[in-house]
Coordinates of C-alpha atoms in Angstrom, one line a residue:
Chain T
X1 CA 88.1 130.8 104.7
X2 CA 91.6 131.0 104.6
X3 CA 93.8 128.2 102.5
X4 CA 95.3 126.1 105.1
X5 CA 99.5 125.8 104.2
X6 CA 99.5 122.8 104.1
X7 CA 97.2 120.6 101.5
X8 CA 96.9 117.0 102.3
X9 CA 95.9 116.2 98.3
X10 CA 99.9 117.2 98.1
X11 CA 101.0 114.3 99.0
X12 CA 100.1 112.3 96.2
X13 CA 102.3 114.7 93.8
X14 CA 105.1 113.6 96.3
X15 CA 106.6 111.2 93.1
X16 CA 106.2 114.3 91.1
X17 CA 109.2 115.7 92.7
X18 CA 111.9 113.6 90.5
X19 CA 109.8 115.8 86.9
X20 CA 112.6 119.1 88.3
X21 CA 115.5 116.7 89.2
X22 CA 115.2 113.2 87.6
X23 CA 118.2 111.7 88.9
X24 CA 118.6 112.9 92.2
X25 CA 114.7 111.8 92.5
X26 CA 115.0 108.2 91.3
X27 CA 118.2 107.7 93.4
X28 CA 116.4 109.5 96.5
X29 CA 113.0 106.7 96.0
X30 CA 115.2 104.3 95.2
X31 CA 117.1 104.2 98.6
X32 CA 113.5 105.1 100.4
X33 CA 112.1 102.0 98.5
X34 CA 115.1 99.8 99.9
X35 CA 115.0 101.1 103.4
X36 CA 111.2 100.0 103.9
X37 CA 112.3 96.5 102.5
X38 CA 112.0 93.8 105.2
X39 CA 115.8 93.2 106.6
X40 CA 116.8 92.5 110.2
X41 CA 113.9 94.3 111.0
X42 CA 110.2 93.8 109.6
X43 CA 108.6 96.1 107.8
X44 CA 105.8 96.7 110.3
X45 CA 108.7 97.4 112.8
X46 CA 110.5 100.1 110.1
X47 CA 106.8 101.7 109.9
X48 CA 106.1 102.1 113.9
X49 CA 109.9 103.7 113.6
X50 CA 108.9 106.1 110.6
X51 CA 105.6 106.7 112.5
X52 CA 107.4 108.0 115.5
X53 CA 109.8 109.8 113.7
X54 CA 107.2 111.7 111.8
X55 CA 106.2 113.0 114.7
X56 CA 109.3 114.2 116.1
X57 CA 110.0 116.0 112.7
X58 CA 106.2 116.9 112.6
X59 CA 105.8 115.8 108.9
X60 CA 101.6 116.2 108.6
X61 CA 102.3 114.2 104.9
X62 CA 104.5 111.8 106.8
X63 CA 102.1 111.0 109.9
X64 CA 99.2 110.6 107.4
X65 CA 100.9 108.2 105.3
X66 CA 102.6 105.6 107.6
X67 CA 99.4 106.3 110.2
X68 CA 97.6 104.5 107.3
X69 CA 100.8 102.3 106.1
X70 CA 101.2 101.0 109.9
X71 CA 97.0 100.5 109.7
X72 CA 97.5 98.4 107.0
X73 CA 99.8 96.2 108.7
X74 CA 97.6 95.5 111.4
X75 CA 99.5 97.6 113.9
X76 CA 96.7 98.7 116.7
X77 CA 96.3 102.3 118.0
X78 CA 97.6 101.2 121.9
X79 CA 101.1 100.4 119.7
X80 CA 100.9 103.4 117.5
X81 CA 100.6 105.6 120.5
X82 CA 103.5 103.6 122.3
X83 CA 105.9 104.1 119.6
X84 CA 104.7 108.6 119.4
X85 CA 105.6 108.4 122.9
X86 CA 109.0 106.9 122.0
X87 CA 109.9 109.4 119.8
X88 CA 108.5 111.8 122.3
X89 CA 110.2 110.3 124.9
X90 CA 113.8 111.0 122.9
X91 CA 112.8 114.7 121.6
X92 CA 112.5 115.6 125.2
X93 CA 115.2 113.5 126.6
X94 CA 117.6 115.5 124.2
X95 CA 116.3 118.4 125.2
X96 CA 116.4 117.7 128.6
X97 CA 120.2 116.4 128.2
X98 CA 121.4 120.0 126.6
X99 CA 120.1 121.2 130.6
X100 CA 123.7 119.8 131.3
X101 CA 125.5 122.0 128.8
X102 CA 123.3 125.2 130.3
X103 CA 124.9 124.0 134.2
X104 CA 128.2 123.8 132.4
X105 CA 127.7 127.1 130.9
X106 CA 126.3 128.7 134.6
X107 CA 128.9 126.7 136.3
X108 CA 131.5 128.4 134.9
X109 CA 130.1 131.7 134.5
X110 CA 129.0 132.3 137.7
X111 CA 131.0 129.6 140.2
Chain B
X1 CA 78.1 100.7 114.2
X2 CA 75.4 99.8 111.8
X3 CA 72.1 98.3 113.0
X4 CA 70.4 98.0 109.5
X5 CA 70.7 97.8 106.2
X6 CA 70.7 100.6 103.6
X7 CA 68.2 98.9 102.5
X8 CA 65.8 98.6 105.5
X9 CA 67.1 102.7 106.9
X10 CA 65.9 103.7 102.9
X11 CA 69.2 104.9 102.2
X12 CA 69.6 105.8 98.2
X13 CA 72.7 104.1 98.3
X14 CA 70.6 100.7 98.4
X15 CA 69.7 101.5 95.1
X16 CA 72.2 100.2 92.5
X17 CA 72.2 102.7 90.2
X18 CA 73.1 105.5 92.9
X19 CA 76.1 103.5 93.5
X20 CA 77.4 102.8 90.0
X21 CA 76.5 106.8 89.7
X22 CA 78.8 107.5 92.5
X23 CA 81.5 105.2 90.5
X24 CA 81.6 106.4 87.4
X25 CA 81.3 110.1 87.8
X26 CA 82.8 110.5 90.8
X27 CA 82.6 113.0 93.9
X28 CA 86.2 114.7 93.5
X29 CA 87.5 117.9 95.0
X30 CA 90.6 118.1 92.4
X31 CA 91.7 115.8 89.7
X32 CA 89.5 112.8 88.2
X33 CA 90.3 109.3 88.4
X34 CA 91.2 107.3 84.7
X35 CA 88.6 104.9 84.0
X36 CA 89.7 101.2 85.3
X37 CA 88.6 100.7 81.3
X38 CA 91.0 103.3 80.1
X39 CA 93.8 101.6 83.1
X40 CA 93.5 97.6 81.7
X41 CA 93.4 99.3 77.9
X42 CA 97.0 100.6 78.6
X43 CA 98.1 96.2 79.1
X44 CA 95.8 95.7 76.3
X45 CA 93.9 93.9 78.8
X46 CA 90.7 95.1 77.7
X47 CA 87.9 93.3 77.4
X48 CA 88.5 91.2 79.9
X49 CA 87.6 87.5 79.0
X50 CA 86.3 84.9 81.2
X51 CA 88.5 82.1 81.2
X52 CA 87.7 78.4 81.9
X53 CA 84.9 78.2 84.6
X54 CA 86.4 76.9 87.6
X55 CA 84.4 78.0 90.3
X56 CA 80.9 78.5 90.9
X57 CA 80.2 81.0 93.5
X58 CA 76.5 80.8 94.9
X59 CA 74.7 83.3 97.1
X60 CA 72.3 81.3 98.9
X61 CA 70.5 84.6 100.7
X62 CA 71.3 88.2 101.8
X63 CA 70.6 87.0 105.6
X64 CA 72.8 87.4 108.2
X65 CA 72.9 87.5 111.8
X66 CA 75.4 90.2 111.7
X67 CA 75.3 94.2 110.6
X68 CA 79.2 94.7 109.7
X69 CA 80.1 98.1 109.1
X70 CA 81.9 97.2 105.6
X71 CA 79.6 94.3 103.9
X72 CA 79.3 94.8 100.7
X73 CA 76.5 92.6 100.6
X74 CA 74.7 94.8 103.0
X75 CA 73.4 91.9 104.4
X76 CA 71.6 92.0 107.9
X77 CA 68.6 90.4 110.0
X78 CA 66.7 92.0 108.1
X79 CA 67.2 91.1 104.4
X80 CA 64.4 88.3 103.4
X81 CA 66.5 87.6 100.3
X82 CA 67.2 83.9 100.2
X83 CA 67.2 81.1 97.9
X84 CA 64.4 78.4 97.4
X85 CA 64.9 74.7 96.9
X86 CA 63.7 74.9 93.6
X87 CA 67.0 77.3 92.5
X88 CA 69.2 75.1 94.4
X89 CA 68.0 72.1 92.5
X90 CA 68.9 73.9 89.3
X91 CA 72.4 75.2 91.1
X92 CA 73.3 71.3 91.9
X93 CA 72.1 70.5 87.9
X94 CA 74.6 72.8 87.2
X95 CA 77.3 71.5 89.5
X96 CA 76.9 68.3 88.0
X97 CA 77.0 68.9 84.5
X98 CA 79.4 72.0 84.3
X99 CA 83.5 71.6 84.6
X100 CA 83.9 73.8 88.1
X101 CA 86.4 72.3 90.7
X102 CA 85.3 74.5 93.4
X103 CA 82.4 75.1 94.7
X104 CA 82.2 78.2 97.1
X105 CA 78.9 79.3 99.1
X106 CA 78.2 82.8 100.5
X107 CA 75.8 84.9 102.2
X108 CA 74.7 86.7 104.1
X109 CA 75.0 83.4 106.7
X110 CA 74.5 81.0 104.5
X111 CA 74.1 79.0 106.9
X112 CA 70.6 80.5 107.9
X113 CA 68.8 79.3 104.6
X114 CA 66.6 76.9 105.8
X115 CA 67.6 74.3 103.3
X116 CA 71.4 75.0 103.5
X117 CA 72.0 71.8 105.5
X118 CA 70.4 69.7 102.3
X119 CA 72.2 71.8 100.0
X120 CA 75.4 71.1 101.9
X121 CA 74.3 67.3 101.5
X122 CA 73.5 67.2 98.3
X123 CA 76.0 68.7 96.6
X124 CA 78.7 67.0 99.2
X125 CA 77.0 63.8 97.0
X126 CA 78.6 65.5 93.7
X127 CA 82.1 65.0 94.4
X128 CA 83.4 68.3 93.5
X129 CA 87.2 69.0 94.5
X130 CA 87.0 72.0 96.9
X131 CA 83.2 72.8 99.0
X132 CA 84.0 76.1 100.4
X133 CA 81.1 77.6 103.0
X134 CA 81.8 81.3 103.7
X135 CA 80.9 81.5 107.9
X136 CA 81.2 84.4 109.6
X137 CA 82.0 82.3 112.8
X138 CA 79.5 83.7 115.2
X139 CA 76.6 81.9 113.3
X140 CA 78.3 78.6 115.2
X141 CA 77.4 80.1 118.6
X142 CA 74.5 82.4 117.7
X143 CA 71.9 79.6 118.4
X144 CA 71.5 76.3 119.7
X145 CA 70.2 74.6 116.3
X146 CA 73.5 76.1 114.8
X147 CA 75.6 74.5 117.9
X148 CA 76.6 71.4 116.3
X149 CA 77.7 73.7 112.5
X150 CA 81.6 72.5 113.1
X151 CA 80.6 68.7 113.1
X152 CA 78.3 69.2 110.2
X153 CA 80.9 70.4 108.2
X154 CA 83.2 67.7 109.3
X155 CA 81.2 64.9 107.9
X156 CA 80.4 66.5 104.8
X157 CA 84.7 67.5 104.3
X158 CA 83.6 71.2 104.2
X159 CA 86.4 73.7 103.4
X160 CA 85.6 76.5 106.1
X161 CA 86.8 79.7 105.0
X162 CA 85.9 82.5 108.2
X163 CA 85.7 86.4 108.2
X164 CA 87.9 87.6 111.5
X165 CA 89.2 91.1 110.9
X166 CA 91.8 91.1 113.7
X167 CA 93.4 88.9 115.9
X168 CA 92.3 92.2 118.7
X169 CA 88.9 92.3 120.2
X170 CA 88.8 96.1 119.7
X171 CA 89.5 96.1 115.9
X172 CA 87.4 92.9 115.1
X173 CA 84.1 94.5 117.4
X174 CA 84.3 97.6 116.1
X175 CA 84.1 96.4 112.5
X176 CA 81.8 93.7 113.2
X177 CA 79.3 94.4 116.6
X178 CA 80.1 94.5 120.4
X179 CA 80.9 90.5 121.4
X180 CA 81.8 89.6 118.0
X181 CA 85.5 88.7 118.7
X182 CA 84.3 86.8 122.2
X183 CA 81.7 84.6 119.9
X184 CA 84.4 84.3 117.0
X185 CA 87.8 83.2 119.4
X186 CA 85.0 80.2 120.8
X187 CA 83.9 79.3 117.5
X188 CA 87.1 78.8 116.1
X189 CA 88.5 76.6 119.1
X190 CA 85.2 75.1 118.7
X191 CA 85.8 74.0 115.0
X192 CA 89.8 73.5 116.1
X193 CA 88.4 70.7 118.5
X194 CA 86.5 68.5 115.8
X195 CA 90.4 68.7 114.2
X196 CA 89.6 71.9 111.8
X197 CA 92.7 74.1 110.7
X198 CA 95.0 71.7 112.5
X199 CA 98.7 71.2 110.2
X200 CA 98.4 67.9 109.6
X201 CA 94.1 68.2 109.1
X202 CA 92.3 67.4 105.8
X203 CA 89.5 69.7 107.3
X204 CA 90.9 73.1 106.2
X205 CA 90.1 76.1 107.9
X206 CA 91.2 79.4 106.3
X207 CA 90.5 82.9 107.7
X208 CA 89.9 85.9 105.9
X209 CA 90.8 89.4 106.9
X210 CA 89.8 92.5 105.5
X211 CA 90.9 96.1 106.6
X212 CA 88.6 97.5 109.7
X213 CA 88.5 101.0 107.9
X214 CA 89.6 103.6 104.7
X215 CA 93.0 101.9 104.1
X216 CA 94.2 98.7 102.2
X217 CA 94.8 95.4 103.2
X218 CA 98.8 94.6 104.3
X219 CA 101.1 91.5 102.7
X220 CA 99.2 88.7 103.1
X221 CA 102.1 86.3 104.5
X222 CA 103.0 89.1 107.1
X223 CA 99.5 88.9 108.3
X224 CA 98.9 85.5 107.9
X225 CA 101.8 85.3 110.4
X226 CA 101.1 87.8 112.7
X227 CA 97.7 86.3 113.3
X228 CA 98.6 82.9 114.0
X229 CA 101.4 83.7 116.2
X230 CA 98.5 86.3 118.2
X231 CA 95.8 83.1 118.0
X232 CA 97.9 80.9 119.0
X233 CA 99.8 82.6 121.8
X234 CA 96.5 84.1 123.2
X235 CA 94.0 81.1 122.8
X236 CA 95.3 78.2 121.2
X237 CA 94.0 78.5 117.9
X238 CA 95.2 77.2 114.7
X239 CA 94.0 77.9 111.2
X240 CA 95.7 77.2 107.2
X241 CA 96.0 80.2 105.6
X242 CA 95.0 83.9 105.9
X243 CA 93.2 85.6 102.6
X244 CA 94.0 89.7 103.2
X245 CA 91.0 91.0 100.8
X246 CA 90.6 94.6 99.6
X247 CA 87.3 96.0 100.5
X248 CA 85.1 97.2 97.5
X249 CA 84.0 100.2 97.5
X250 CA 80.1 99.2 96.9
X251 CA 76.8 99.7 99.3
X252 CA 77.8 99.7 102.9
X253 CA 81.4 100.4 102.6
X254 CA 81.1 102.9 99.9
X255 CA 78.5 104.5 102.6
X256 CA 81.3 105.0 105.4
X257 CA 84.0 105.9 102.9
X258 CA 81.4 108.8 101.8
X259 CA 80.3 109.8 105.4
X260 CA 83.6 109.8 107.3
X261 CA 84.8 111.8 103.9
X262 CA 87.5 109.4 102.8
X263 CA 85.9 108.2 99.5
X264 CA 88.5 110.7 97.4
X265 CA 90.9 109.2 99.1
X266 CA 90.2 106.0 99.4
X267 CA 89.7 105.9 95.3
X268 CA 93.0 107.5 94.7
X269 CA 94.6 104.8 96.9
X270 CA 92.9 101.9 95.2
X271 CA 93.9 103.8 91.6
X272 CA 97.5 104.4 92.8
X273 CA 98.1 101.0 94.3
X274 CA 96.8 99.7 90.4
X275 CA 99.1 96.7 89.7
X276 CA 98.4 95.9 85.8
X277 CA 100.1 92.2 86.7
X278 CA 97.0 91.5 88.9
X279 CA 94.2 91.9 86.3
X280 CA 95.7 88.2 84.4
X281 CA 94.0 86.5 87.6
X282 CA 91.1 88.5 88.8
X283 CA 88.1 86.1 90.2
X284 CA 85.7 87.6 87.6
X285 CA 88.2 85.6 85.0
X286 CA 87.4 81.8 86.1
X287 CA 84.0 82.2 88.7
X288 CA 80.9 82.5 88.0
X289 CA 78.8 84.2 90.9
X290 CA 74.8 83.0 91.1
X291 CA 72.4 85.1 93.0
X292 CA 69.7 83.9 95.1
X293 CA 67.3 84.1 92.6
X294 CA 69.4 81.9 90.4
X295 CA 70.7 85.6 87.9
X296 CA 74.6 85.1 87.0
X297 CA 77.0 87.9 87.6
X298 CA 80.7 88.0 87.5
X299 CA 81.9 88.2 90.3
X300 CA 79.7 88.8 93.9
X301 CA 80.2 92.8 93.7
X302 CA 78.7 92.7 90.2
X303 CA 76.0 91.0 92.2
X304 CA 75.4 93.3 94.8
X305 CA 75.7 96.5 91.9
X306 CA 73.0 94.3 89.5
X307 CA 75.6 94.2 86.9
X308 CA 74.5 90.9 85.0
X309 CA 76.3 88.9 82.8
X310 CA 77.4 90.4 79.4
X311 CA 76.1 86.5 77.8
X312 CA 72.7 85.0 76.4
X313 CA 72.5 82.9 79.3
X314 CA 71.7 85.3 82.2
X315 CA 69.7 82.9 84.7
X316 CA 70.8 79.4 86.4
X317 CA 68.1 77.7 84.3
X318 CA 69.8 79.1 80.9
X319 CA 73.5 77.8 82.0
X320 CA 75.6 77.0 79.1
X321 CA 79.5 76.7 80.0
X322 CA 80.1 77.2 76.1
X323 CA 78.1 80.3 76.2
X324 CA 79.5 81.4 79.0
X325 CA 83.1 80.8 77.9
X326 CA 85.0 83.7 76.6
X327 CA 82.2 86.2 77.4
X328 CA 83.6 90.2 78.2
X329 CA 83.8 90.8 82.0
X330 CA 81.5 93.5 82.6
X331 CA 83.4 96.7 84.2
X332 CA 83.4 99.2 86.2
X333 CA 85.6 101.5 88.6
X334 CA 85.0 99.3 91.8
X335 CA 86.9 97.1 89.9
X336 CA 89.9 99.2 91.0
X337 CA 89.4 96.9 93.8
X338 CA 90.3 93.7 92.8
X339 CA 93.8 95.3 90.7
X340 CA 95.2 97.2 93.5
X341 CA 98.4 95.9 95.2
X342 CA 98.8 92.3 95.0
X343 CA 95.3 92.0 93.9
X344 CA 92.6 90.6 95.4
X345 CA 89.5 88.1 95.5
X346 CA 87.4 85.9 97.8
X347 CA 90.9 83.3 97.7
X348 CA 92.7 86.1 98.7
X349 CA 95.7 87.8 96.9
X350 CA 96.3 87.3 93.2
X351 CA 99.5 88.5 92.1

């Protein structure tokens, strides 16, 4: 059987990435670290936003890790699945919104 | 969902040894994990001494009316295990004589000993600081000879400390049985009506939640929050204080993480989440955990893995707090348990 691409044992070595570039690793974890830090929003609402979003980026490291860091916070799945259609929602919304550019484009072009 | 014990289905993972065997050499695809010994040897934390005894922690019997998916008791209908009167009378000798504040009773239901309501009396007589009775809330509604439980513990000033894993009914039945969350939500505004876990109450009524799967427990304020605002909004319930506990990884919880394949995992979490901070105030430190059979462990999972006490005194009848005193904390990788995060124990977070 063929070695899938992508190893989910990986993302534990994810620290391991400052050992080839020590200081633009610390600063990099350093502003992650601050961003999950509860502010004007909670941190359970900052994970359902990084859940989403690792789906529109389609992260497999980051949808395993904040599906388990939004578990932890007692998020349910009916929410989880809310806030993937959110993201959803936007990836095909600005899709969808570029259609205007194309009619500009065939307006144009062809009257 | 589970229907039986490991014990009673003749799983190998009832046995003991199996699951310290599991522990300590592990079941890895890559890497190895460092020994928790090797981890609290880096603090110079090793041995780990018991401290002052503060609270005596005493496992009345391994019946239960429930079959949870995660107990690490892997207590069920049909575990006979239970303490006599005899033990107990020995257990209240100790109360008496010994320098605990706290005394904290567990199960299984503790409640379904048939002399747990003279225990509860008797020792009530001692005049110890904090009577804790660990009920699993559907116990209260389970039978009509348990009906009148929250008055009971009224009159005798019990400290009810209740197992709800979510304030959803999904999450809480699938962890615990189909109607659980039904039975808990009336057994808890049941308890709320003789004036339990009211703000202004003496009658203190804490909740404990503990993950419904492979992951670790969140903040414990954040939850404590989000379930009282959920309880309250949806049916009027109150309660003190949330305890977030880390599931072990021992007997039926070590059984899912190795069926649904998420014992690697799970391990690596605990071992990555290790917070050396936590180890100063693990419940090991100032407890002492009695069996039904009146054998002293450690803590309750050094009970369930038949880990005695590293201490001449090993039985209820040989208790000697001086003996007892200073003795090494007997170790082992579940113990990654306890350290990860903020730490946890049976009073919730530690660090």
């Amino acid at each position: 059987m063929s070695k899938p691409y992508y190893d989910s044992a990986d993302l534990r070595k994810f620290g391991n990435i400052t050992e080839w570039s020590e200081e633009l690793g610390n600063k990099f974890f350093d502003y992650y670290g601050k961003v999950f830090e509860e502010g004007a929003l909670t941190a359970r609402e900052k994970s359902l936003i990084a859940l989403a979003v690792s789906h529109t980026e389609q992260c497999p490291y980051c949808i395993d890790a904040y599906t388990k860091d939004t578990l932890q916070r007692g998020v349910t799945k009916e929410e989880m699945m809310e806030a993937i259609h959110v993201g959803a929602a936007i990836k095909s919304g600005a899709t969808l919104v570029h259609g205007v550019q194309m009619m500009n484009k065939v307006n144009k072009l062809d009257g | 969902m589970a229907t039986k014990s490991l014990q009673k289905s003749g799983s190998d993972l009832a046995n003991s040894n199996r699951q310290i065997e599991i522990l300590s050499n592990g079941i890895f695809k890559s890497g190895e994990l460092p020994t928790f010994k090797a981890k609290i040897s880096e603090t110079n934390q090793f041995p780990l001494k018991a401290k002052k005894l503060e609270i005596l922690q005493i496992n009345v019997g391994y019946m239960c009316n429930q079959v949870c998916d995660h107990c690490h008791v892997d207590a069920g209908p049909d575990r006979k295990e239970i303490m006599t009167r005899d033990t107990m009378k020995q257990c209240l000798e100790v109360i008496k004589n010994s320098g605990a504040h706290t005394l904290d009773l567990t199960g299984g239901a503790p409640e379904m000993n048939p002399d747990f309501r003279w225990f509860v009396e008797e020792a009530a007589k001692v005049g110890i600081k904090d009577f804790i009775v660990r009920s699993n809330l559907t116990i209260i509604r389970a039978n009509k000879k348990y009906y009148d439980l929250p008055e009971f513990f009224k009159k005798h000033n019990v400290h009810v400390v209740s197992s709800m894993p979510h304030w959803t009914r999904g999450k809480t039945d699938k962890q615990r049985g189909d109607g659980v969350f039904d039975k808990s939500i009336k057994a808890l505004q049941e308890l709320n009506a003789v004036g339990y876990g009211m703000p202004d109450s003496n009658l203190k009524l804490d909740l404990v939640y503990n993950p419904s799967g492979a992951f670790l427990p969140g903040d414990q304020m954040s939850m404590e929050k989000d379930f009282k605002k959920a309880l309250l909004e949806d049916f009027g319930i109150q309660f003190h204080n949330l305890f977030a506990i880390t599931n072990l990884p021992i007997a039926r919880f070590l059984d899912y993480l190795i069926a649904s394949e998420n014992y690697e995992d799970y391990m690596y979490q605990l071992v990555e989440a290790y917070n050396p901070s936590a180890v100063a105030n693990v419940m090991c430190t100032n407890t002492l955990s009695i069996s039904w059979n009146g054998y002293l462990y450690d803590c309750d999972f050094n009970q369930m893995l038949e880990l005695p006490v590293n201490s001449k005194a090993k039985h209820i009848s040989e208790f000697n707090e001086e003996l007892l005193e200073g003795r090494n904390i007997v170790i082992s990788q579940h113990c990654y348990g306890c350290t990860a995060g903020a730490g946890s124990s049976c009073q919730g977070v530690v660090a």
